[in-house]
Coordinates of C-alpha atoms and ligand atoms in Angstrom, one line a residue:
Chain A
M1 CA -8.0 -7.8 36.9
G2 CA -6.1 -8.7 33.9
L3 CA -9.0 -7.2 31.7
V4 CA -9.4 -3.7 33.6
D5 CA -5.6 -3.5 33.5
D6 CA -5.4 -3.6 30.0
Y7 CA -8.4 -1.5 29.7
A8 CA -7.3 1.1 31.9
K9 CA -3.2 0.8 29.8
H10 CA -5.4 0.8 27.0
R11 CA -6.5 4.2 28.5
I12 CA -3.8 5.8 29.3
L13 CA -2.1 5.3 26.2
A14 CA -4.6 6.6 24.5
V15 CA -4.5 9.8 26.2
Q16 CA -0.7 9.7 25.7
D17 CA -0.8 9.8 22.4
F18 CA -3.3 11.9 21.5
T19 CA -1.2 14.4 24.0
L20 CA 1.4 13.7 21.8
L21 CA -0.5 14.8 18.3
S22 CA -2.0 17.9 19.9
T23 CA 1.9 19.3 20.7
R24 CA 3.3 18.1 16.8
T25 CA 0.0 19.9 15.7
L26 CA 0.9 23.1 17.2
Q27 CA 4.4 22.7 17.8
S28 CA 3.6 22.2 13.6
L29 CA 2.1 25.6 13.9
F30 CA 5.3 27.7 14.6
R31 CA 7.2 25.8 11.2
S32 CA 7.1 26.6 7.2
P33 CA 6.2 25.5 5.0
R34 CA 2.3 26.3 6.2
Y35 CA 0.0 25.0 3.6
I36 CA -2.2 28.3 3.3
T37 CA -4.2 27.1 0.7
D38 CA -5.1 23.8 2.7
I39 CA -6.7 26.3 5.0
I40 CA -8.1 27.9 3.2
Q41 CA -9.8 24.9 1.5
Q42 CA -10.9 23.1 4.5
M43 CA -12.1 26.8 6.3
D44 CA -14.5 26.9 3.3
F45 CA -15.2 23.1 4.1
I46 CA -15.7 23.2 7.5
G47 CA -17.5 26.5 7.5
F48 CA -19.0 27.1 5.5
G49 CA -19.8 23.9 4.3
S50 CA -21.4 23.6 7.7
L51 CA -24.1 27.1 7.4
P52 CA -26.9 25.2 6.4
I53 CA -27.0 22.8 9.3
V54 CA -25.9 25.9 12.1
V55 CA -28.8 27.5 10.7
L56 CA -31.3 25.1 11.2
T57 CA -29.9 24.2 14.6
G58 CA -30.0 27.8 15.7
F59 CA -33.8 28.9 14.8
F60 CA -35.3 26.0 15.9
T61 CA -33.6 25.7 19.2
G62 CA -34.4 29.7 19.5
A63 CA -37.8 29.1 18.6
V64 CA -38.6 25.5 20.5
L65 CA -36.8 27.9 23.3
A66 CA -39.3 31.0 23.4
L67 CA -42.5 28.5 23.5
Q68 CA -40.7 27.1 26.3
M69 CA -39.3 29.7 28.5
A70 CA -43.0 31.4 27.5
K71 CA -45.2 28.5 28.7
T72 CA -43.1 28.8 32.0
L73 CA -43.3 32.4 33.0
A74 CA -46.2 32.9 32.1
T75 CA -47.2 31.2 35.4
F76 CA -45.7 34.6 36.7
G77 CA -47.2 36.2 34.4
E78 CA -43.6 37.6 32.8
T79 CA -43.5 36.4 29.3
S80 CA -42.5 39.9 28.6
L81 CA -39.1 38.3 30.3
T82 CA -39.2 35.9 27.3
G83 CA -36.5 37.6 25.1
Q84 CA -34.4 37.8 27.9
L85 CA -34.5 34.1 28.5
V86 CA -33.3 33.0 25.4
M87 CA -30.9 35.2 24.6
L88 CA -28.9 33.8 27.4
S89 CA -29.2 30.2 27.1
L90 CA -28.3 31.4 23.9
V91 CA -25.4 33.4 24.0
R92 CA -23.9 31.5 27.1
E93 CA -24.6 27.7 26.2
L94 CA -26.9 26.4 23.2
G95 CA -25.4 28.2 20.5
P96 CA -21.4 27.2 21.4
V97 CA -22.9 23.5 22.6
L98 CA -24.9 23.0 19.8
T99 CA -23.7 24.5 17.7
S100 CA -20.5 22.2 18.2
L101 CA -21.9 19.2 18.7
M102 CA -23.6 19.8 15.1
V103 CA -20.0 20.5 13.7
A104 CA -18.8 17.4 15.5
G105 CA -21.3 14.8 14.0
R106 CA -20.6 16.6 10.4
N107 CA -17.0 17.4 10.7
S108 CA -14.7 15.0 13.1
S109 CA -16.5 12.2 11.6
G110 CA -15.0 13.5 8.3
M111 CA -11.6 13.9 8.8
A112 CA -12.0 10.6 11.0
S113 CA -12.9 8.8 8.0
E114 CA -10.8 10.8 5.7
L115 CA -7.6 10.4 7.4
G116 CA -8.4 7.2 8.0
S117 CA -8.9 6.2 4.2
M118 CA -5.9 8.0 3.5
V119 CA -4.0 5.7 6.2
V120 CA -5.9 2.6 5.2
S121 CA -4.3 3.2 1.5
E122 CA -0.9 3.8 2.4
Q123 CA -1.4 7.5 1.1
I124 CA -0.1 8.6 4.7
E125 CA 2.5 6.5 4.4
A126 CA 3.4 8.0 0.7
M127 CA 3.4 11.2 2.0
R128 CA 6.2 10.5 4.4
A129 CA 7.8 9.2 1.8
L130 CA 7.9 12.1 -0.9
G131 CA 8.9 14.4 2.6
T132 CA 5.6 16.0 3.8
D133 CA 4.5 15.9 7.3
P134 CA 1.3 14.6 7.2
V135 CA 0.3 16.2 11.6
K136 CA 1.4 19.9 9.3
K137 CA -0.1 18.9 6.0
L138 CA -3.2 17.1 7.5
V139 CA -3.8 18.0 11.2
A140 CA -2.6 22.0 11.2
P141 CA -4.8 23.4 8.7
R142 CA -8.0 22.0 9.8
L143 CA -7.4 22.9 13.2
I144 CA -6.8 26.2 12.4
A145 CA -9.4 26.2 9.9
T146 CA -12.2 24.9 12.9
V147 CA -10.2 27.0 15.3
I148 CA -11.3 30.3 13.4
M149 CA -14.8 29.1 11.6
L150 CA -16.3 27.7 14.8
P151 CA -16.5 30.9 16.7
M152 CA -18.0 32.7 13.8
L153 CA -21.1 29.6 13.6
T154 CA -21.7 30.1 16.3
V155 CA -22.3 34.1 16.5
I156 CA -24.4 33.3 13.8
S157 CA -26.2 30.6 15.0
D158 CA -26.8 32.8 18.0
F159 CA -28.3 35.4 16.0
I160 CA -30.7 33.3 13.4
G161 CA -31.9 31.6 17.3
L162 CA -32.8 34.7 18.3
F163 CA -34.6 35.1 15.3
G164 CA -36.3 32.3 15.7
G165 CA -36.7 33.1 19.4
F166 CA -38.9 36.8 18.3
A167 CA -40.4 34.4 15.3
T168 CA -42.5 32.0 18.2
S169 CA -42.7 34.7 20.7
F170 CA -44.3 37.4 17.4
F171 CA -46.1 34.6 15.4
V172 CA -47.2 32.6 18.2
I173 CA -47.4 33.6 21.5
R174 CA -48.0 37.4 19.8
L175 CA -45.8 39.2 22.3
N176 CA -44.8 42.7 21.7
P177 CA -41.9 42.7 19.2
N178 CA -39.9 45.4 20.7
Q179 CA -40.5 44.4 24.1
Y180 CA -39.1 40.8 22.7
W181 CA -35.8 42.7 20.6
Y182 CA -35.9 45.4 23.8
S183 CA -35.1 42.5 26.6
A184 CA -33.0 40.2 24.7
Y185 CA -30.9 43.3 23.8
Q186 CA -31.1 44.7 27.7
A187 CA -30.2 41.0 28.9
L188 CA -26.4 40.3 26.8
E189 CA -23.6 41.6 29.3
Y190 CA -19.9 41.6 27.6
E191 CA -19.4 38.5 29.9
D192 CA -21.8 36.8 28.3
I193 CA -20.1 37.3 24.8
F194 CA -17.0 36.2 26.6
Q195 CA -18.2 32.7 27.5
G196 CA -20.0 33.1 24.1
L197 CA -17.2 32.7 22.3
L198 CA -14.6 31.1 24.4
K199 CA -16.4 28.0 24.3
P200 CA -16.6 27.3 20.9
F201 CA -12.5 27.9 20.8
V202 CA -12.3 25.3 23.1
F203 CA -13.7 22.9 21.0
A204 CA -12.9 23.7 17.5
F205 CA -9.6 21.8 18.8
I206 CA -11.6 19.4 20.7
V207 CA -13.5 18.8 17.0
A208 CA -10.2 19.1 15.2
L209 CA -8.2 17.1 16.7
V210 CA -10.0 14.0 18.4
G211 CA -11.3 13.4 14.4
C212 CA -7.1 13.6 13.0
Y213 CA -6.7 11.5 16.2
Y214 CA -9.2 8.5 15.7
G215 CA -8.6 9.0 11.7
L216 CA -4.5 8.8 12.1
R217 CA -5.3 5.6 14.7
T218 CA -6.8 4.0 11.8
T219 CA -6.5 -0.3 11.1
G220 CA -7.8 -2.5 9.9
G221 CA -9.3 -1.5 6.4
T222 CA -12.4 -0.1 5.2
Q223 CA -14.1 -1.9 8.4
G224 CA -11.7 0.2 10.3
V225 CA -12.7 3.9 9.0
G226 CA -16.4 3.2 10.3
K227 CA -15.3 2.2 13.2
S228 CA -12.9 4.8 13.2
T229 CA -15.2 8.0 12.6
T230 CA -17.8 6.5 15.0
Q231 CA -15.6 6.8 17.5
A232 CA -14.7 10.2 16.6
V233 CA -18.1 11.5 17.0
V234 CA -19.2 10.4 20.4
A235 CA -15.7 10.9 21.6
A236 CA -15.6 14.8 20.3
S237 CA -19.1 15.1 21.6
V238 CA -19.2 13.5 25.0
L239 CA -15.6 15.5 25.5
I240 CA -17.2 18.9 24.3
L241 CA -19.9 18.2 26.7
I242 CA -17.8 17.9 29.8
C243 CA -15.2 20.8 28.6
D244 CA -19.1 22.5 28.5
F245 CA -19.2 22.1 32.0
F246 CA -16.1 22.6 33.4
I247 CA -15.7 26.1 31.6
T248 CA -19.2 27.4 32.4
K249 CA -18.5 26.3 36.1
L250 CA -14.7 28.1 36.0
L251 CA -16.2 31.2 34.6
L252 CA -18.9 31.4 37.4
W253 CA -15.7 31.1 39.7
M254 CA -13.5 33.3 38.4
L255 CA -15.9 36.1 37.0
G256 CA -18.4 35.8 39.8
Chain B
M1 CA 27.1 8.1 -10.6
N2 CA 30.3 6.2 -9.7
V3 CA 31.2 3.1 -10.8
G4 CA 33.8 1.7 -8.6
A5 CA 33.9 0.1 -4.9
P6 CA 31.1 -1.8 -4.2
E7 CA 29.9 0.2 -1.9
P8 CA 26.1 -0.4 -0.5
V9 CA 23.5 1.5 -0.6
I10 CA 21.3 -0.4 1.6
Q11 CA 22.4 -2.2 4.9
F12 CA 20.5 -4.4 6.9
E13 CA 22.4 -5.9 9.8
N14 CA 20.9 -8.0 12.3
V15 CA 17.3 -5.9 12.4
T16 CA 13.9 -7.6 13.8
L17 CA 11.1 -5.7 14.0
S18 CA 7.5 -6.8 15.9
F19 CA 4.1 -5.9 16.3
G20 CA 2.4 -6.6 19.4
D21 CA 3.8 -10.2 20.8
K22 CA 4.4 -11.4 16.5
P23 CA 7.6 -10.3 15.4
A24 CA 7.5 -9.1 11.7
L25 CA 11.0 -9.6 10.4
E26 CA 13.4 -11.2 12.5
N27 CA 17.4 -11.3 12.4
I28 CA 17.5 -9.6 9.1
S29 CA 21.2 -8.9 7.8
F30 CA 21.8 -8.5 4.0
S31 CA 23.5 -5.5 1.6
L32 CA 22.5 -3.9 -1.9
D33 CA 25.5 -3.0 -3.9
R34 CA 25.3 0.4 -5.7
G35 CA 23.8 -0.1 -8.9
E36 CA 22.4 -3.3 -8.5
T37 CA 19.5 -5.4 -8.2
M38 CA 18.0 -7.3 -5.1
I39 CA 14.5 -9.4 -5.4
L40 CA 12.8 -10.5 -3.0
L41 CA 10.6 -13.2 -2.7
G42 CA 8.0 -14.4 0.0
A43 CA 5.0 -16.1 0.9
T44 CA 2.2 -13.5 1.8
G45 CA 2.4 -12.0 4.9
S46 CA 6.2 -13.1 5.1
G47 CA 7.6 -9.2 5.9
K48 CA 8.3 -8.0 2.3
S49 CA 6.5 -5.0 2.5
V50 CA 7.4 -4.5 6.2
L51 CA 11.3 -4.9 4.9
L52 CA 10.6 -1.9 2.3
K53 CA 9.6 0.6 4.5
L54 CA 11.4 -0.7 6.8
A55 CA 14.1 0.7 3.9
M56 CA 12.0 4.3 3.0
G57 CA 12.7 5.1 6.7
L58 CA 7.9 4.6 7.1
L59 CA 8.8 1.6 9.9
A60 CA 11.9 2.3 12.8
P61 CA 13.0 -1.2 14.3
D62 CA 12.9 -3.5 17.4
S63 CA 16.5 -3.6 17.7
G64 CA 19.8 -3.6 14.7
K65 CA 20.7 -0.6 12.3
I66 CA 19.5 0.1 9.1
F67 CA 22.1 2.1 6.9
V68 CA 20.6 3.9 3.3
L69 CA 23.2 5.6 1.1
G70 CA 25.7 5.6 4.1
Q71 CA 23.3 6.9 6.6
D72 CA 22.2 5.4 9.9
I73 CA 18.8 5.6 9.6
S74 CA 17.2 3.0 12.1
H75 CA 16.1 5.5 14.6
M76 CA 15.8 9.2 12.8
R77 CA 13.0 11.4 12.8
D78 CA 11.0 12.5 9.7
L79 CA 11.7 15.4 10.1
D80 CA 15.8 14.6 9.2
L81 CA 14.8 11.6 6.2
F82 CA 13.9 14.0 4.5
A83 CA 17.4 14.9 3.1
V84 CA 17.8 10.9 2.0
R85 CA 14.0 10.0 1.3
Q86 CA 14.6 12.1 -1.7
K87 CA 17.3 9.9 -3.2
I88 CA 15.0 7.1 -2.8
G89 CA 11.7 6.5 -5.2
M90 CA 8.8 3.9 -3.4
V91 CA 6.0 2.5 -5.3
F92 CA 4.1 1.3 -2.7
Q93 CA 1.5 -2.2 -3.1
E94 CA -1.7 -0.8 -3.8
G95 CA 0.1 3.1 -5.8
A96 CA -0.9 4.5 -2.4
L97 CA -1.7 8.2 -5.5
F98 CA -3.2 10.8 -3.4
D99 CA -7.4 10.8 -5.0
S100 CA -7.6 14.1 -4.1
L101 CA -4.7 15.4 -6.6
K102 CA -4.7 15.0 -10.5
V103 CA -2.2 12.9 -11.4
G104 CA -0.2 15.8 -13.0
E105 CA -0.1 17.0 -9.4
N106 CA 0.3 13.6 -7.3
V107 CA 3.5 12.8 -9.8
G108 CA 5.0 16.6 -8.7
Y109 CA 3.9 16.1 -5.4
V110 CA 7.6 15.8 -4.4
F111 CA 8.6 19.4 -6.4
E112 CA 6.5 21.1 -3.3
R113 CA 9.6 20.3 -0.2
M114 CA 11.7 21.0 -3.1
P115 CA 12.3 25.0 -3.5
E116 CA 15.6 24.9 -5.8
V117 CA 13.6 23.4 -8.7
N118 CA 11.4 26.1 -10.8
A119 CA 7.4 25.6 -11.6
A120 CA 8.1 25.1 -15.3
E121 CA 11.2 22.5 -14.9
A122 CA 8.9 20.5 -12.7
E123 CA 5.9 20.9 -14.7
R124 CA 8.6 19.8 -17.4
R125 CA 10.0 16.6 -15.4
V126 CA 6.0 15.9 -14.3
L127 CA 5.6 14.9 -18.2
E128 CA 8.9 13.8 -19.0
A129 CA 8.3 10.6 -16.2
L130 CA 4.4 10.5 -17.2
R131 CA 6.0 9.5 -20.9
F132 CA 8.3 7.4 -19.2
V133 CA 5.2 5.2 -17.8
G134 CA 3.2 6.6 -21.4
L135 CA 0.2 8.1 -19.6
E136 CA 1.0 11.6 -20.6
H137 CA -2.2 11.9 -21.6
T138 CA -3.2 11.8 -18.0
V139 CA -2.1 15.0 -16.4
G140 CA -5.3 16.5 -15.9
L141 CA -7.1 12.9 -14.6
F142 CA -8.3 12.2 -10.8
P143 CA -6.8 9.2 -10.1
S144 CA -10.3 7.3 -9.3
E145 CA -10.3 8.0 -13.0
L146 CA -7.9 5.5 -14.2
S147 CA -7.3 1.9 -14.3
G148 CA -5.6 0.3 -11.9
G149 CA -3.1 -0.6 -13.9
M150 CA -2.6 3.2 -15.1
R151 CA -2.5 4.1 -11.0
R152 CA 0.2 1.7 -10.8
R153 CA 1.9 3.4 -13.9
V154 CA 1.5 6.5 -12.6
A155 CA 2.7 5.7 -9.3
I156 CA 5.5 4.3 -10.7
A157 CA 6.3 7.9 -12.3
R158 CA 5.6 9.8 -9.0
A159 CA 8.4 7.5 -7.5
I160 CA 11.0 8.6 -10.5
V161 CA 10.1 12.6 -11.0
A162 CA 12.9 13.4 -9.0
Q163 CA 15.4 10.6 -10.5
P164 CA 16.5 8.6 -6.7
E165 CA 19.2 6.7 -6.9
L166 CA 18.0 3.9 -5.2
M167 CA 14.1 2.7 -6.2
L168 CA 11.6 0.4 -3.6
Y169 CA 9.3 -1.4 -5.8
D170 CA 6.0 -3.4 -3.9
S171 CA 5.0 -6.2 -6.3
P172 CA 4.7 -4.0 -9.3
T173 CA 2.7 -6.1 -11.3
A174 CA 1.7 -7.9 -8.9
G175 CA -2.8 -8.3 -10.3
L176 CA -1.8 -6.6 -13.8
D177 CA -2.1 -8.7 -17.1
P178 CA 0.9 -9.6 -19.1
I179 CA 1.2 -6.9 -21.6
T180 CA 0.9 -4.6 -18.3
A181 CA 2.9 -6.6 -16.9
K182 CA 5.5 -6.6 -19.6
R183 CA 5.6 -3.1 -20.0
I184 CA 5.4 -1.9 -15.7
M185 CA 8.8 -4.7 -16.0
T186 CA 9.9 -3.0 -19.3
L187 CA 10.2 0.3 -17.2
I188 CA 11.6 -1.4 -14.6
V189 CA 14.4 -2.7 -16.2
K190 CA 15.1 1.1 -18.6
Q191 CA 15.0 2.9 -15.3
R192 CA 18.0 0.8 -14.3
D193 CA 20.3 -0.3 -17.3
L194 CA 19.7 3.7 -18.3
R195 CA 20.3 5.4 -15.1
Q196 CA 22.4 2.6 -13.0
V197 CA 19.4 3.1 -10.4
S198 CA 19.8 0.3 -7.4
S199 CA 16.8 -1.1 -6.8
L200 CA 14.8 -3.5 -4.1
L201 CA 12.0 -5.5 -6.0
V202 CA 9.0 -7.2 -4.7
T203 CA 7.5 -9.6 -6.6
H204 CA 5.3 -12.9 -6.5
R205 CA 6.4 -13.6 -9.8
V206 CA 8.7 -15.6 -11.3
Q207 CA 8.3 -14.4 -14.8
D208 CA 9.3 -11.0 -13.3
A209 CA 12.1 -11.8 -11.5
W210 CA 13.7 -13.9 -14.6
K211 CA 13.1 -10.7 -16.6
L212 CA 15.2 -8.5 -14.3
A213 CA 18.2 -11.3 -13.6
L214 CA 18.2 -12.1 -17.6
S215 CA 17.3 -9.4 -19.8
Y216 CA 18.9 -5.5 -20.2
Y217 CA 17.3 -2.4 -21.5
D218 CA 18.6 -2.1 -26.0
P219 CA 18.4 1.8 -26.6
Q220 CA 18.2 1.2 -30.2
Q221 CA 15.6 -1.9 -30.5
D222 CA 13.8 0.7 -27.5
K223 CA 13.2 -3.4 -25.8
L224 CA 14.6 -6.0 -23.5
V225 CA 17.2 -8.3 -24.7
T226 CA 18.0 -11.3 -22.7
M227 CA 20.9 -12.5 -22.3
S228 CA 23.7 -15.3 -21.8
R229 CA 22.1 -18.3 -19.3
N230 CA 23.3 -17.5 -15.6
G231 CA 22.0 -13.8 -15.8
D232 CA 24.7 -10.8 -14.7
S233 CA 26.1 -11.2 -11.3
K234 CA 24.0 -7.4 -10.7
T235 CA 20.9 -9.0 -9.9
S236 CA 20.6 -10.8 -6.3
F237 CA 17.9 -12.6 -4.6
L238 CA 16.4 -12.8 -1.0
V239 CA 13.5 -15.5 0.0
L240 CA 11.6 -14.8 3.9
R241 CA 9.6 -16.8 5.4
E242 CA 8.2 -15.8 8.5
G243 CA 9.7 -12.8 8.6
E244 CA 13.1 -14.6 8.3
I245 CA 15.4 -14.8 6.0
A246 CA 15.5 -18.0 3.8
F247 CA 17.6 -17.4 1.8
V248 CA 19.8 -15.0 -0.5
G249 CA 22.4 -15.5 -3.0
S250 CA 22.6 -14.9 -6.9
L251 CA 20.9 -16.4 -9.2
S252 CA 22.3 -19.7 -10.3
E253 CA 22.7 -20.4 -6.2
L254 CA 19.3 -19.9 -6.1
A255 CA 18.2 -22.6 -9.0
G256 CA 21.3 -24.8 -7.3
H257 CA 19.3 -24.4 -3.4
T258 CA 17.3 -27.6 -2.5
D259 CA 15.4 -25.5 0.0
S260 CA 11.9 -26.9 -0.5
Y261 CA 10.3 -23.5 0.3
V262 CA 12.6 -22.0 -1.3
K263 CA 12.8 -23.7 -5.0
K264 CA 9.0 -23.6 -4.9
F265 CA 9.9 -19.6 -5.5
V266 CA 11.8 -20.7 -8.8
T267 CA 9.7 -23.2 -10.7
Ligands
LIG301 N1 1.1 -1.8 10.7 C1 0.7 -3.1 11.1 N2 0.9 -3.8 11.9 C2 0.6 -4.6 12.8 N3 1.0 -5.8 11.6 C3 1.1 -5.8 11.0 C4 1.5 -4.6 9.9 N4 2.5 -4.5 8.8 C5 2.6 -5.8 8.6 N5 1.7 -6.2 10.1 C6 2.0 -7.8 9.9 O1 3.6 -7.9 9.4 C7 3.6 -9.2 8.8 C8 4.3 -9.1 7.3 O2 3.6 -8.2 6.9 P1 3.7 -7.7 5.0 O3 2.9 -6.8 4.5 O4 5.5 -7.7 5.5 O5 3.6 -9.2 4.3 P2 4.4 -9.1 2.8 O6 5.7 -10.5 3.0 O7 4.3 -7.8 2.3 O8 3.0 -9.8 2.5 P3 2.7 -9.7 0.6 O9 3.0 -10.2 0.2 O10 0.5 -10.2 1.3 O11 2.1 -7.9 0.1 C9 2.2 -9.7 8.8 O12 1.9 -10.9 9.1 C10 1.0 -8.7 8.5 O13 0.4 -9.3 8.9
LIG302 MG1 3.9 -6.0 1.2

């Protein structure tokens, strides 16, 4: 019983700490000084740096989707709808979720390990001693950069995925290219685009805040840094998948 | 600096702080007057670094009060603490240089929050501080390109660049060769005697303690000169044992102390 209590208490305290960090970060967005160069540096690192993996995942996700869809659709003799299905699955689900998961794997871990090593080498305390708020200097730029870059990366991933789907349907399934593009284009509606951009926007908060949260609460030397890094990736990924479900449910309910 | 009636720059009143169930500091009371130096001794894990962090407001005490430069900082928020911290320089035990910034940027970091100091002035003061520690040629290097002793000296330059009234040194000479250690001690004494800076210094090395208590900086010869036997009254000692004060007082009182734990630090 004591163990369960302890566990529950730790979880609740963690949630409380996380909420506190999030609030402080959001508050700090409205206070000067703003560290513009840090934001740009992070945008370069998070956005441009993640491009290769996002392009690769996007392409092959689209490609494999087309492969699977075409096979299923063939049983109904409707392979012409491949484009439509690839487009919708990518824009609504796979683009946002896979891109965010990849970025979480790359950047939540990066943030956790970077901030974690700063904690264990007393750099965070030195920063406070020199009059800088670490939340403002370190967390806020990462959050802003992720919120700006993740939706962009998702759009890129969607596009590349569409090309991936096209590549398989053209070279492997031998579909008519016009048919693929036409059905894909026809299927897309504003709601889908809205959903496809809302998700990465929300996931960006998870990627950045979870990464920074685990980084800042690192204890126990270099070993602790490794632990925080792992925990950050796991927590961010799981939270993204859980949030994805609830956002989808909410949107289905709202948009009918 | 006003020399006159003693005015404490640091005052601890019954300060207690625990991590989990284990008290790191218990019922600590002492005060340090302006222009004076206090040497903090104690076994590893006795709470020396924690005490310095409390004095800087990086940790908040569970109970008791801490006054620094006339202000009660016990439960101040970081935002309000800046005005106080601006007047304090702190050298962390491991240096704590920002490894993503070059040496020059590290040393000049504090000016980022001081719009009244323009860029040219900031650069001049950065170079001056680095010259003070004999490392002006490293301005453009990253901390990872320096040796451990050089990093420690850069950390000292970063702490003194804003000309603080109070210095907190955490083991500035630990693990250094005697030549570098002597250089750093000379620097600290120089800082004390030229600018009347008050300081709180943690050390494991008795030689350092002696040097601080028994020598002064002679600007003519640019080196330390040993003075009479009993040392000056401006240096006091505080010995910690497992988070509690085992001794606080002057050098002669320390030398005559009978407690076996305290005696170990003198010999
Ligand atoms: N952030 C922290 N979290 C938990 N415990 C801590 C923390 N900082 C210090 N402690 C504990 O407080 C005690 C005092 O630590 P402190 O770092 O002050 O020792 P110290 O006197 O500086 O030792 P050393 O001479 O080795 O530097 C230790 O038992 C340490 O485990
Ligand atoms: Mg220490």
